Short mmCIF file of C-alpha atoms and ligand atoms in Angstrom, two decimals:
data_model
loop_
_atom_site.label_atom_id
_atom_site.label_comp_id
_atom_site.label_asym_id
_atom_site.label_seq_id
_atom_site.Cartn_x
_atom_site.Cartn_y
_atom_site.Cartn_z
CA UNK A 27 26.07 0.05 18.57
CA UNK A 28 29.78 0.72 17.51
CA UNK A 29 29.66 0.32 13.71
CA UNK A 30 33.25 -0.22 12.00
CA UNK A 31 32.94 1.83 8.08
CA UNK A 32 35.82 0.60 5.68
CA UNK A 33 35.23 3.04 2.33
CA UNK A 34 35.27 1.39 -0.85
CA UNK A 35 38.77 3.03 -2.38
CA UNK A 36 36.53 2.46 -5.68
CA UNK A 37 33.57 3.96 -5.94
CA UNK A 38 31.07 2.76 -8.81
CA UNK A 39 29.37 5.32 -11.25
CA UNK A 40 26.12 5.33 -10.90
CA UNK A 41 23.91 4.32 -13.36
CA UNK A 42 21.96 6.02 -15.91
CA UNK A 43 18.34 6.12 -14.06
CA UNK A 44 16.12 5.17 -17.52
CA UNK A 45 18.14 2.14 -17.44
CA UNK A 46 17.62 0.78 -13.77
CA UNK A 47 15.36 -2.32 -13.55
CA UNK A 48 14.93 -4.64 -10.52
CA UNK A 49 17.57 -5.69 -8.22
CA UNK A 50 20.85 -5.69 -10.80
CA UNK A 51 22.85 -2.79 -9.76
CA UNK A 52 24.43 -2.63 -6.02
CA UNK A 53 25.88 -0.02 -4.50
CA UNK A 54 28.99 0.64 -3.11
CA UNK A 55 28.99 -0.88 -0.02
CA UNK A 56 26.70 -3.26 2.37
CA UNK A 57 26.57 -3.46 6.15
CA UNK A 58 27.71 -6.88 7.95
CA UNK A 59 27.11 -7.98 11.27
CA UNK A 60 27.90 -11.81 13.07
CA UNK A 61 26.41 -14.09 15.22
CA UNK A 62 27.25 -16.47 17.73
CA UNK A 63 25.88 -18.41 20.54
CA UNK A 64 29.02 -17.24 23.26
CA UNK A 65 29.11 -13.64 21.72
CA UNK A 66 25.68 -12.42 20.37
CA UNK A 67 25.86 -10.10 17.39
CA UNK A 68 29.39 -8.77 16.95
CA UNK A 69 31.49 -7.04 14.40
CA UNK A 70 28.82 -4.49 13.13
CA UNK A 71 30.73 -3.15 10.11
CA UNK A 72 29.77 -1.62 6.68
CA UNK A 73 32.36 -2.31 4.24
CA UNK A 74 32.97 -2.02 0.16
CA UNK A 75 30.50 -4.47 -1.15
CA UNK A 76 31.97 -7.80 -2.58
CA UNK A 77 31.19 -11.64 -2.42
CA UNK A 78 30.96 -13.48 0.18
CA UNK A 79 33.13 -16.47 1.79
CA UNK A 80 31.01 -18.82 3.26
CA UNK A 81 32.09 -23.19 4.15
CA UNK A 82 30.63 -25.70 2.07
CA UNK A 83 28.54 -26.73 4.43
CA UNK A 84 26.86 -23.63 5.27
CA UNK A 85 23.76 -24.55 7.10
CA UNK A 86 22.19 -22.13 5.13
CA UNK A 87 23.28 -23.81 1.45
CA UNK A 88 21.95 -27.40 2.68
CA UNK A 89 18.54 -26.46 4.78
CA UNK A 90 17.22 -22.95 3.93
CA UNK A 91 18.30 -21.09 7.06
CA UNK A 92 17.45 -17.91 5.43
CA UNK A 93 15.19 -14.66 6.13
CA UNK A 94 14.70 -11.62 4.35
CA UNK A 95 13.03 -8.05 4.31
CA UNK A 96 12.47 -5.74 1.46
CA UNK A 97 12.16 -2.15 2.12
CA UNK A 98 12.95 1.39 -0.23
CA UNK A 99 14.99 4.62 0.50
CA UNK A 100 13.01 7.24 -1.41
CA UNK A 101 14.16 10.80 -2.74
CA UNK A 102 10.99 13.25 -2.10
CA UNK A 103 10.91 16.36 -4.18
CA UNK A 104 12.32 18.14 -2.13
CA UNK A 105 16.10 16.61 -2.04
CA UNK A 106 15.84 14.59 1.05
CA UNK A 107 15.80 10.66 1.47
CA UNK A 108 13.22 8.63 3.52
CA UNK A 109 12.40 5.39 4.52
CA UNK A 110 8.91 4.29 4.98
CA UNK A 111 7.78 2.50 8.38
CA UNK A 112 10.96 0.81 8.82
CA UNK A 113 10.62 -0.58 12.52
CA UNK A 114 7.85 -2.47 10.73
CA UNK A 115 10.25 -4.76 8.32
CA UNK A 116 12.53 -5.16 11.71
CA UNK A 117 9.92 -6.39 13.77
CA UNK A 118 8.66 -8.69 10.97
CA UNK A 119 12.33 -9.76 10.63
CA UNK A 120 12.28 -10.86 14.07
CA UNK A 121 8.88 -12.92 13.39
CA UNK A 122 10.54 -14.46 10.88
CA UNK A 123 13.45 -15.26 12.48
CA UNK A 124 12.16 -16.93 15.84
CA UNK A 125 10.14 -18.87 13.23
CA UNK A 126 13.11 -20.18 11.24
CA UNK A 127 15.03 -20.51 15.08
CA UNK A 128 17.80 -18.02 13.84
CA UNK A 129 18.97 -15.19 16.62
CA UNK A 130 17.09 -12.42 17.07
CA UNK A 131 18.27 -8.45 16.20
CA UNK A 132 17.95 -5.89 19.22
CA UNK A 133 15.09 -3.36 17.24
CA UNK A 134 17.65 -0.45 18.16
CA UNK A 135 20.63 -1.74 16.82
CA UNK A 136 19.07 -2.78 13.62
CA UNK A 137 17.08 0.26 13.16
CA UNK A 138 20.65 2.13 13.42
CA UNK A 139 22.61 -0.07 11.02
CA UNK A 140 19.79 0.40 8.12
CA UNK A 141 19.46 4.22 8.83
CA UNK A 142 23.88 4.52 9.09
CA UNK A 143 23.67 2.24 5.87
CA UNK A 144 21.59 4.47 4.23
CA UNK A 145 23.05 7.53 5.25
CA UNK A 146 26.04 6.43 3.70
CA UNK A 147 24.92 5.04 0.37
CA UNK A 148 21.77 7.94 0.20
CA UNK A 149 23.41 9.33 -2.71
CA UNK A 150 22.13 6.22 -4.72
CA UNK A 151 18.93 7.27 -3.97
CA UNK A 152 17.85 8.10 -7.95
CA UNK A 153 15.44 10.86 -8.16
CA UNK A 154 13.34 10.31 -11.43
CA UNK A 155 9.29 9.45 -10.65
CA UNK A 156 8.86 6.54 -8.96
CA UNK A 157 12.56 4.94 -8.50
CA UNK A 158 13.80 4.00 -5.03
CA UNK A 159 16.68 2.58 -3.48
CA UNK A 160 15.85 -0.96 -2.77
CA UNK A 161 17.09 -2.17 0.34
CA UNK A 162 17.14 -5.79 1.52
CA UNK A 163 18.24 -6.86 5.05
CA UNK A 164 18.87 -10.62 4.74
CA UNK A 165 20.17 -12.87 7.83
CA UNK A 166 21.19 -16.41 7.31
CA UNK A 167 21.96 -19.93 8.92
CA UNK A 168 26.02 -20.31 8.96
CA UNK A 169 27.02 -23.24 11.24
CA UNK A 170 29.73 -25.08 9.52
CA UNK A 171 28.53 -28.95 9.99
CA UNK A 172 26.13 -30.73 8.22
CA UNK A 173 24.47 -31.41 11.76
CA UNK A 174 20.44 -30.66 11.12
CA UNK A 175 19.81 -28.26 14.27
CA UNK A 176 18.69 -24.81 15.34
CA UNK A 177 22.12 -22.41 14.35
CA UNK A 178 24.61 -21.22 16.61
CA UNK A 179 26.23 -19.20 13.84
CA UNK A 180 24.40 -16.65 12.15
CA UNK A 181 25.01 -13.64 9.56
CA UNK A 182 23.42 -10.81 8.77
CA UNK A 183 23.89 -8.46 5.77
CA UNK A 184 21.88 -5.35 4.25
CA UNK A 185 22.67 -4.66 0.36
CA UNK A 186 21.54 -1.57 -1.61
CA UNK A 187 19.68 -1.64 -4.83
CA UNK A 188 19.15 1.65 -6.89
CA UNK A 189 15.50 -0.19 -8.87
CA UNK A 190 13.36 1.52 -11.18
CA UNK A 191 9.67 2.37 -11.81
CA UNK A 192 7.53 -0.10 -11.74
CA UNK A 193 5.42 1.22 -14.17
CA UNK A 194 6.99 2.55 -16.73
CA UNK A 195 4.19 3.26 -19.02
CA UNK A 196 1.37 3.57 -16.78
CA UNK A 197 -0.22 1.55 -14.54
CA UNK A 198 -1.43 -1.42 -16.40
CA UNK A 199 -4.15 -4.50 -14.57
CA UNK A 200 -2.45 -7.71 -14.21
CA UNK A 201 -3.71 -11.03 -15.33
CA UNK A 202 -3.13 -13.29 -12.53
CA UNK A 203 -4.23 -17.20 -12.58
CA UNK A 204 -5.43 -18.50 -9.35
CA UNK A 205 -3.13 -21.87 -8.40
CA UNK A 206 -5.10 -24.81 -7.71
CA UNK A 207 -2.94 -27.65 -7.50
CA UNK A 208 0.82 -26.49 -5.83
CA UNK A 209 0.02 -24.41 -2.20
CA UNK A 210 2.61 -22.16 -1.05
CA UNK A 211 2.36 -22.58 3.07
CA UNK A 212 -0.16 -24.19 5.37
CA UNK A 213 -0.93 -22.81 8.75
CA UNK A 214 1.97 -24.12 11.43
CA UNK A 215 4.72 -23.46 8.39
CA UNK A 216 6.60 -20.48 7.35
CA UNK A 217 4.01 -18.55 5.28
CA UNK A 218 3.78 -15.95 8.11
CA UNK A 219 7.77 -15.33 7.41
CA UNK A 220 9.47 -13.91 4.86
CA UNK A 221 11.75 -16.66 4.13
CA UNK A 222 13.19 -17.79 0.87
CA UNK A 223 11.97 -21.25 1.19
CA UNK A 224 8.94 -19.70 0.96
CA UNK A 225 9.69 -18.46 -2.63
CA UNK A 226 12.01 -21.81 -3.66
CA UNK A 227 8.58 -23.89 -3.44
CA UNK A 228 6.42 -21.47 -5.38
CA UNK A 229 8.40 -21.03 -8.30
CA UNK A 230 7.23 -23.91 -9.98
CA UNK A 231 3.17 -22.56 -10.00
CA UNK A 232 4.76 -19.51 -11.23
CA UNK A 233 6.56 -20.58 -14.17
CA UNK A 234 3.29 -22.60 -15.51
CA UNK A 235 1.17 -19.28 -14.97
CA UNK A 236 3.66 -17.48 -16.94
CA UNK A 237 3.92 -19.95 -19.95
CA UNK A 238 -0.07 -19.37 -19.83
CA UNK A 239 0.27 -15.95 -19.96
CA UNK A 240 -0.69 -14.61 -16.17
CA UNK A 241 1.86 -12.65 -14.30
CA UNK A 242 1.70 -14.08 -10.87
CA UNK A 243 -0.71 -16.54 -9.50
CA UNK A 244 -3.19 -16.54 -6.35
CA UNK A 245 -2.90 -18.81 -3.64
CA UNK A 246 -5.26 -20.67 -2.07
CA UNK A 247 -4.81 -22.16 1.45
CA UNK A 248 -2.77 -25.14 1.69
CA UNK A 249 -5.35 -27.77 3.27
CA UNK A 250 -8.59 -27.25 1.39
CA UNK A 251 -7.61 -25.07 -0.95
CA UNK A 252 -10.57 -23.25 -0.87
CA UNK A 253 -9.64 -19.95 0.74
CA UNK A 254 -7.85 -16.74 -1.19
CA UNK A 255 -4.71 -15.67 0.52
CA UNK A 256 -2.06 -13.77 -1.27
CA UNK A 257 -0.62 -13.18 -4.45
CA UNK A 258 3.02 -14.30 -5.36
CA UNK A 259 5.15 -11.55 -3.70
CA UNK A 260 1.81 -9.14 -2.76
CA UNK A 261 -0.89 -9.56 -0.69
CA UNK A 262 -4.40 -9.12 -2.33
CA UNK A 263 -7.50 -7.02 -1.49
CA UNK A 264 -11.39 -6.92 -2.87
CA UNK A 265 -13.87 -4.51 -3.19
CA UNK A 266 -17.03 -6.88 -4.03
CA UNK A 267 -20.44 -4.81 -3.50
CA UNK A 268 -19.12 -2.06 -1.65
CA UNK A 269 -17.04 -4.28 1.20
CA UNK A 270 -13.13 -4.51 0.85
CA UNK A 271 -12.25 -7.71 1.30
CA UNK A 272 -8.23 -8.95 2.60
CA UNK A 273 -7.58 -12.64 3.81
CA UNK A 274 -6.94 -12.57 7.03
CA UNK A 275 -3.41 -13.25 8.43
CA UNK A 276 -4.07 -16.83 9.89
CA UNK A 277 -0.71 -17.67 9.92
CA UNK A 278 0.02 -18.84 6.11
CA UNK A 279 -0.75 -15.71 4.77
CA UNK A 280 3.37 -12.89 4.84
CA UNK A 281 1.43 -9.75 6.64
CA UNK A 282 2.57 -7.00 4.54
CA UNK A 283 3.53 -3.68 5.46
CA UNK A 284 1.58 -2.17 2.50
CA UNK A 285 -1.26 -4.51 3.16
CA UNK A 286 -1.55 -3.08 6.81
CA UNK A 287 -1.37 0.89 5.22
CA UNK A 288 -3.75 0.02 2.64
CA UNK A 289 -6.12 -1.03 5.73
CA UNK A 290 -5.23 1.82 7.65
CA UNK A 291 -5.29 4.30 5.30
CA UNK A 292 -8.90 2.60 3.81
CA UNK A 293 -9.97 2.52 7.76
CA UNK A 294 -8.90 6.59 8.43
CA UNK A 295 -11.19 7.55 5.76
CA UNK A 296 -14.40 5.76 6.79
CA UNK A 297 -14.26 2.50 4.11
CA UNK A 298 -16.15 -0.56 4.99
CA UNK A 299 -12.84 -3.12 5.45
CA UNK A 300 -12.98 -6.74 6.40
CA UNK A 301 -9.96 -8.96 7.24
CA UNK A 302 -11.79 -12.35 6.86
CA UNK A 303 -11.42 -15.47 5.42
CA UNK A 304 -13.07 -15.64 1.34
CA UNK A 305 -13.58 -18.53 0.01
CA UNK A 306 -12.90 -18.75 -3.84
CA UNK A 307 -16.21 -19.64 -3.87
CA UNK A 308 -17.25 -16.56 -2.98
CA UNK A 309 -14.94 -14.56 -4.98
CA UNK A 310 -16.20 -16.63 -8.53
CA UNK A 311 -19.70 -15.97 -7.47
CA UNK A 312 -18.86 -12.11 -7.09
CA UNK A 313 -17.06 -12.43 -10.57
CA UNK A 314 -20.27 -13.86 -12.35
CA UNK A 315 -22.70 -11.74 -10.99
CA UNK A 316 -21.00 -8.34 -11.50
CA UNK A 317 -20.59 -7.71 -7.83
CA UNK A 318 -16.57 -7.99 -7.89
CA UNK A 319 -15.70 -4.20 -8.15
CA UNK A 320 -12.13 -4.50 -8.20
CA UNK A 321 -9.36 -6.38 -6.92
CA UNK A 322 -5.54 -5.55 -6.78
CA UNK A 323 -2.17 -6.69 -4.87
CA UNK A 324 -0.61 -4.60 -2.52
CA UNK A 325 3.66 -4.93 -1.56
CA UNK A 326 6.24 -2.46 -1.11
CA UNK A 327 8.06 -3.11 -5.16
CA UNK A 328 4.54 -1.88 -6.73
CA UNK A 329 3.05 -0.43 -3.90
CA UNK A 330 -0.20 -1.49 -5.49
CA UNK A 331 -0.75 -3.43 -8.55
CA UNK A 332 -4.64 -3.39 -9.79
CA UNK A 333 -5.52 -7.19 -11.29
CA UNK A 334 -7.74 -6.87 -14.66
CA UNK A 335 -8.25 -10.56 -15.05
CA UNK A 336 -8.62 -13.53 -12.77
CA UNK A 337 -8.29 -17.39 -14.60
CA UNK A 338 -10.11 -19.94 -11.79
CA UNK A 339 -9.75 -23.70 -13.64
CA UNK A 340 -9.82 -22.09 -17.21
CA UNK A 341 -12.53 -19.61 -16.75
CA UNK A 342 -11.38 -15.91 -17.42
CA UNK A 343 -13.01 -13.07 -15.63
CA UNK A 344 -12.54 -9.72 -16.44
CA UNK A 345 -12.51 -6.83 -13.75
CA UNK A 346 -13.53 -3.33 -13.80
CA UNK A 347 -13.47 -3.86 -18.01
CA UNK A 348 -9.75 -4.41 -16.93
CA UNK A 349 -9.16 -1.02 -16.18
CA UNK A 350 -7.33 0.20 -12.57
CA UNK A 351 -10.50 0.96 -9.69
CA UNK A 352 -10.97 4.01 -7.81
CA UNK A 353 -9.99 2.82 -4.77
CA UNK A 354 -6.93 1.25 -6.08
CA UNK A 355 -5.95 4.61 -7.73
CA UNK A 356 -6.41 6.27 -4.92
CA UNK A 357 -4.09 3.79 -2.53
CA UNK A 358 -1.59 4.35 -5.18
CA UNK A 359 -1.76 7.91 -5.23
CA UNK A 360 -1.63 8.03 -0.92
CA UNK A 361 0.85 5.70 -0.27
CA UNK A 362 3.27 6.97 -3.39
CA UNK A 363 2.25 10.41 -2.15
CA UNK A 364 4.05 9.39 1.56
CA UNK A 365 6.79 7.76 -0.15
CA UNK A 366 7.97 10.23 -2.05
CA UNK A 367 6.69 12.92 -0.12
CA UNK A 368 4.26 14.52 -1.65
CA UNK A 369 1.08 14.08 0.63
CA UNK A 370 0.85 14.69 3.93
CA UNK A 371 2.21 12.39 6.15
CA UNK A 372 -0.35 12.14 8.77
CA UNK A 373 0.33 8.65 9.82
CA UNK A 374 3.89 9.52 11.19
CA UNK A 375 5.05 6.66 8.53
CA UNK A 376 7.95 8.11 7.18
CA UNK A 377 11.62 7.90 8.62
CA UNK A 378 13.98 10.71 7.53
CA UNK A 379 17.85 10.18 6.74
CA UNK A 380 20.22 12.87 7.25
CA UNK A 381 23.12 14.19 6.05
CA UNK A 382 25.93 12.32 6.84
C1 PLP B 413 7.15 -9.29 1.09
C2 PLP B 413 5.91 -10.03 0.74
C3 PLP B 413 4.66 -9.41 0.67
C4 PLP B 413 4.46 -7.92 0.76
O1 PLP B 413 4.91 -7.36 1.95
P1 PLP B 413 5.24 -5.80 2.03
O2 PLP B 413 5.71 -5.61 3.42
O3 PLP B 413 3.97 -5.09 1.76
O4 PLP B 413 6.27 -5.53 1.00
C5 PLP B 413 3.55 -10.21 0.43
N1 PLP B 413 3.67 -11.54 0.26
C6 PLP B 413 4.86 -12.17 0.31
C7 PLP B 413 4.92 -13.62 0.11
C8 PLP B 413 6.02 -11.43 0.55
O5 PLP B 413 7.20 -12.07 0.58
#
């Protein structure tokens, strides 16, 4: 794919690394690519980052024509950037997109405009334990009528975001309320894609779980609400009596990357793993009589994130005396060990970036 590069004739400092936080600094420059029906995907170009331009009547500003991937650039120890499973967050991309009826990206070509992105913004890449460079591939709806239709106009744009540790002072259980009233998907709608809709209809659970005091809350499926399937932005995983326990992906549930490593990873080294359906049910009864070992989220901004209390209509469970579980530990340890290049890669997970 012929990729146009315009350099920014002002480049940004970059930031003092103690200071980064989530998605608040960008880069220098971010890649851009068109759609249309007649010509495909055109004008593949990365050029100084700035706002956009877009009509009033945007398709994507009236009816949510809008996907998105989140992925990190990481600096091993040694000096060298990586990605991590990239053709994974492409592929999903694509899912999303055919869901959503926006244009699909040739794998190839998109694989080459993150890596050329990246290549050319690597020396954002901040180096201090357990930052990243943040990068988010978003494609969106850009017909200029009001008509309600499948697009014939469609953009695409990756943007660069130098983000810090997640944990800054350790890694410390979540409390995390599970949502009985609001649903976030139901099977035939978008849950399997990552879509901002998506996020647009769950912010309201969130916000009361907050004002209560719980980080993030757990869904239950949309029709009975009666099954566990993911939490906020992660998936979520059990270990309850020796079994680990993840929803299965029946098509309301976002199949994370990290989720399938976690189950890979877990699988490679002889663990008992079920992807199945749990009822809450289930998961209380586990909580009351001590057989809930631990339970965490898994996504690619915390890589794991161990959950130390569960709230189920007002009753408060406490997990592994709220503490982080072996096996969580040790998915954090593996997977950050990949990342950042540390442990050896035996998967074949990692994607190197060269010099440019
Ligand atoms: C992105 C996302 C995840 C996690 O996916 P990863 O590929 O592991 O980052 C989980 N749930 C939702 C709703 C998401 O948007």
């Amino acid at each position: 794919m012929d990729i146009k590069f315009v350099k920014s004739n002002k480049l940004k400092e970059k930031p003092d690394p103690s200071t980064l936080g989530f998605g608040k600094i960008f880069t220098d420059h971010m890649f851009v690519m068109d759609y249309n029906k007649e010509e495909g995907w055109h004008d593949a170009r990365i050029v100084p980052f700035e706002n956009l331009s877009i009509h009033p009547a945007s398709t994507v500003l009236h009816y949510g024509s809008e996907i998105f991937e989140g992925l990190k650039a990481y600096r091993r120890t040694d000096g060298t950037v990586q990605l991590f499973r990239p053709i994974e967050n492409i592929r999903r991309m694509n899912n999303s997109a055919e869901r959503l009826c926006l244009p699909q990206l040739d794998e190839e070509d998109a694989l080459e405009a993150l890596v050329k992105f990246v290549e050319i913004e690597q020396d954002w890449t901040p180096s201090q334990k357990g930052t990243s460079l943040y990068l988010r591939p978003f494609m969106f709806g850009n017909d200029e009528s009001l008509g309600v239709h499948a697009v014939n106009n469609a953009t695409f744009i990756i943007i660069a975001s130098p983000v810090g540790s997640y944990y800054k002072e350790g890694i410390n259980p979540v409390k995390i309320m599970i949502e009985d009233e609001d649903v976030r998907a139901v099977r035939g709608g978008t849950g399997y894609a990552k879509c901002g809709g998506n996020y647009a209809a769950s912010n309201r659970a969130g916000e009361r779980a907050e004002q209560k005091g719980y980080s993030q809350v757990l869904w239950l499926d949309g029709v009975e609400r009666k099954y566990v399937e993911e939490v906020g932005a992660m998936n979520v995983m059990f270990k309850i009596n020796g079994e680990i326990i993840t929803p299965k992906l029946t098509g309301s549930i976002l199949p994370g990357i990290t989720r399938k490593s976690c189950i890979e990873v877990l699988k490679s080294e002889g663990y008992n793993v079920s992807e199945r359906l749990l009822s809450v049910d289930e998961l209380e009864q586990a909580m009351d009589d001590g057989t809930l070992e631990e339970a965490w989220g898994c996504g690619t901004a915390a890589v794991v994130s161990p959950i130390g209390e569960l709230c189920y209509k007002d009753k408060k469970s406490i997990i592994n005396s709220g503490k982080i579980g072996d096996v969580t530990q040790h998915l954090y340890d593996t997977l950050t060990g990949i990342q950042w290049g540390e442990v050896e890669d035996k998967f074949d997970w990692t994607y190197p970036i060269s010099k440019p």
